[in-house]
PDB file of C-alpha atoms in Angstrom:
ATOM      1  CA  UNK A   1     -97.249-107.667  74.478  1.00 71.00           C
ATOM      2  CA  UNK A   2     -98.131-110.143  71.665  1.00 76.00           C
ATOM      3  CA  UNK A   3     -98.834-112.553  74.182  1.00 77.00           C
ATOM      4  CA  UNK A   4    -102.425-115.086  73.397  1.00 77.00           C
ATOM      5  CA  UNK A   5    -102.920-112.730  70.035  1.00 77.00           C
ATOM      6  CA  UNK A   6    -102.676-116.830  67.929  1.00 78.00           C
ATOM      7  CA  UNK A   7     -99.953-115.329  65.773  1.00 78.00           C
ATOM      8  CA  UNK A   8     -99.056-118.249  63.058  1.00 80.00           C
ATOM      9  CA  UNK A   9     -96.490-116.165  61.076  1.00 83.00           C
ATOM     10  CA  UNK A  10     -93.248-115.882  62.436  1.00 88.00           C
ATOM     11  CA  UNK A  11     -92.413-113.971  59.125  1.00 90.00           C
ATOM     12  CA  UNK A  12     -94.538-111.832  59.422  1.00 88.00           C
ATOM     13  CA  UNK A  13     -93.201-110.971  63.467  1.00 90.00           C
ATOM     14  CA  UNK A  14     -89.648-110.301  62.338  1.00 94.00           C
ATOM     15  CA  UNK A  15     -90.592-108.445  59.038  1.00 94.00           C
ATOM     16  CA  UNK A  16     -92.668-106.183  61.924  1.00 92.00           C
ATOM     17  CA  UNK A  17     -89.961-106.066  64.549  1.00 94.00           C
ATOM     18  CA  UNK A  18     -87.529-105.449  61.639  1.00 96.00           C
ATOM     19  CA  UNK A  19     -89.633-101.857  60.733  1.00 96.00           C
ATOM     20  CA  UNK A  20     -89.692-100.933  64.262  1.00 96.00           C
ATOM     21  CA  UNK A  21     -86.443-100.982  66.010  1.00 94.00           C
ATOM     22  CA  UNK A  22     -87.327 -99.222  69.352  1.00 94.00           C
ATOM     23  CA  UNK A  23     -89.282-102.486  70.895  1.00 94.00           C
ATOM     24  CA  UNK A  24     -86.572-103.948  73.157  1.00 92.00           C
ATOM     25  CA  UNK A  25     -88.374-106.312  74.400  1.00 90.00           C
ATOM     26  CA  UNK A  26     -91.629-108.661  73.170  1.00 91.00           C
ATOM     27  CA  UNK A  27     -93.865-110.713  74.976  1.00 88.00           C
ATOM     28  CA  UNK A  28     -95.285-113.962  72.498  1.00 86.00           C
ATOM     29  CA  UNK A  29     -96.408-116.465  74.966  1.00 83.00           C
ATOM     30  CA  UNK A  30     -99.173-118.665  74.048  1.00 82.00           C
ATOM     31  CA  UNK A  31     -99.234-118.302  70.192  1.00 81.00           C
ATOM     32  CA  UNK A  32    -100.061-120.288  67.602  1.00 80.00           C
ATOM     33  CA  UNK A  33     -96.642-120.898  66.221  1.00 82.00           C
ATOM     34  CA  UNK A  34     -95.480-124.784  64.849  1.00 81.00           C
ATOM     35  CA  UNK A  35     -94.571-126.764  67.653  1.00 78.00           C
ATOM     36  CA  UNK A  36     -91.137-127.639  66.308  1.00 79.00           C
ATOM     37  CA  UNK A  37     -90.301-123.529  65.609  1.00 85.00           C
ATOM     38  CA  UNK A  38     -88.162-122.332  67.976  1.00 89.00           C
ATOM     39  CA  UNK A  39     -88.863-118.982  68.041  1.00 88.00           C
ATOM     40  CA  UNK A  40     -86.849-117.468  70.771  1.00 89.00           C
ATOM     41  CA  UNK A  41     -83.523-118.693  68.529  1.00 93.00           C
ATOM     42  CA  UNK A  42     -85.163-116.784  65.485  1.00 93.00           C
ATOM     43  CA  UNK A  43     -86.204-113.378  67.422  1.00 93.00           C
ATOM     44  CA  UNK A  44     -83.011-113.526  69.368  1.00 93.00           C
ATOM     45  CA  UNK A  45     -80.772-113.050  66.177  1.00 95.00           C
ATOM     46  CA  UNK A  46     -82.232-109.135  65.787  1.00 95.00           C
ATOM     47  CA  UNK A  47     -79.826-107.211  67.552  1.00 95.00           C
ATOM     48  CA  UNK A  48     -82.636-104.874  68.709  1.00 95.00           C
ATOM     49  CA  UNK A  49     -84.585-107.514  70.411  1.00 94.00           C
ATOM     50  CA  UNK A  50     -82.970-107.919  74.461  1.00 91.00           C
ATOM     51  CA  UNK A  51     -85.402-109.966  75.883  1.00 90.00           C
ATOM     52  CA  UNK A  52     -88.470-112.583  74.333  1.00 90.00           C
ATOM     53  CA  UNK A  53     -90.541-113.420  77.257  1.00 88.00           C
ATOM     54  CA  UNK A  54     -88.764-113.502  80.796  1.00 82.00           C
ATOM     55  CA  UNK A  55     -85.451-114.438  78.836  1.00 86.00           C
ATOM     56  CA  UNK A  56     -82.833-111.681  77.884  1.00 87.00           C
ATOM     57  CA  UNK A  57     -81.311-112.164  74.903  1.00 91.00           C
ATOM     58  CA  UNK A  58     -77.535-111.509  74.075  1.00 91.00           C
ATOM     59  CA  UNK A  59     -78.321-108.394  73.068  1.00 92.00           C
ATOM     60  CA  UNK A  60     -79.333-107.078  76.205  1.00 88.00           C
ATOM     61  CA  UNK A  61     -77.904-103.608  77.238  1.00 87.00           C
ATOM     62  CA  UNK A  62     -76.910-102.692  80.607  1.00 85.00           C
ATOM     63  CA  UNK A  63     -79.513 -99.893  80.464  1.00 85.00           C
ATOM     64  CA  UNK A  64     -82.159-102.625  79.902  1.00 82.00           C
ATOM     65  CA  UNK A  65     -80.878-104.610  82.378  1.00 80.00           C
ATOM     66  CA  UNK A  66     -80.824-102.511  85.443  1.00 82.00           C
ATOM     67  CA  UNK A  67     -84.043-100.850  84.787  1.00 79.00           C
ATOM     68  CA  UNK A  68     -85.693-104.172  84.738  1.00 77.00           C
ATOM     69  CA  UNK A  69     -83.934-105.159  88.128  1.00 74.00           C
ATOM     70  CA  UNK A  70     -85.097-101.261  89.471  1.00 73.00           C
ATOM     71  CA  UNK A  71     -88.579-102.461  88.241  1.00 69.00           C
ATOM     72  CA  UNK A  72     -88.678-105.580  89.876  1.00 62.00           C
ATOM     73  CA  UNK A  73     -87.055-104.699  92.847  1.00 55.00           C
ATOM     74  CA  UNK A  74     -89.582-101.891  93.400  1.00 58.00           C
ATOM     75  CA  UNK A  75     -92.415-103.645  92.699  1.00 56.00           C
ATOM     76  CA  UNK A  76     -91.105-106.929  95.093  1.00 54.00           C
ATOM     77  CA  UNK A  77     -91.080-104.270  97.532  1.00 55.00           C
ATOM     78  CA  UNK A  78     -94.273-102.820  97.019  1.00 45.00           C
ATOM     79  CA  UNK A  79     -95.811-105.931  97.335  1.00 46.00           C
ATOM     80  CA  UNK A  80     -94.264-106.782 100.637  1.00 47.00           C
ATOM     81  CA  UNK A  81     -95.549-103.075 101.989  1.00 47.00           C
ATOM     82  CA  UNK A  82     -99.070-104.102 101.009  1.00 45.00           C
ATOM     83  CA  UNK A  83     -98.850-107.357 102.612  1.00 48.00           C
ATOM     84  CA  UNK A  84     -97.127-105.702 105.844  1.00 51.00           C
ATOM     85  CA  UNK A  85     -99.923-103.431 106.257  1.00 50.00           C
ATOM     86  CA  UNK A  86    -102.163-106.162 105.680  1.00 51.00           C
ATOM     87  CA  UNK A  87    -105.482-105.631 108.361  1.00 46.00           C
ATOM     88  CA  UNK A  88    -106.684-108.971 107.588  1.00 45.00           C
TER      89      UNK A  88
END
C-alpha cells in the first residue's frame, strides 16, 4: 500500500510499477498528487496493474478476481461469527 506516503510524482509511480510487474494491485489513497491528475486513468493503462484502490481495472484477471471475492467473502463471514458470539 502507497496509501498517505504524500507521493507528488506520478512519474516516478509508473517508472516503479513499470520495474516491478508482479504488484497487481496498488493502494494510493490520500497522496499528494495535482488535483486535476487523474491518476487512476494513468495507472490503469499498465496492463499489469488490475485494481488502483477498491476499483479493478480492465486488466483484471479472473484469478484476481475470485480470490478477492474468496477474501471478502471470508472475512464478511468472519466478522458476522465474531459478532454472533458476541457476550456483550
Amino acid at each position: 500500500s502507497l496509501e498517505n506516503n504524500k507521493l507528488e510524482n506520478i512519474n516516478a509511480l509508473v517508472k516503479f510499477l513499470l520495474t516491478h510487474p508482479n504488484i497487481k494491485i496498488i493502494w494510493i489513497n490520500n497522496n499528494q498528487y495535482p488535483e486535476d491528475l487523474d491518476v487512476y486513468e494513468i495507472l490503469s493503462q499498465l496492463k499489469s496493474i488490475e485494481m488502483i484502490n477498491d476499483k479493478f481495472t480492465e486488466h483484471v484477471s479472473e484469478k484476481t478476481a475470485q480470490y478477492l471475492d474468496d477474501s471478502l467473502f471470508h472475512m464478511f463471514n468472519f466478522k458476522n461469527m465474531i459478532s454472533n458470539n458476541d457476550m456483550s
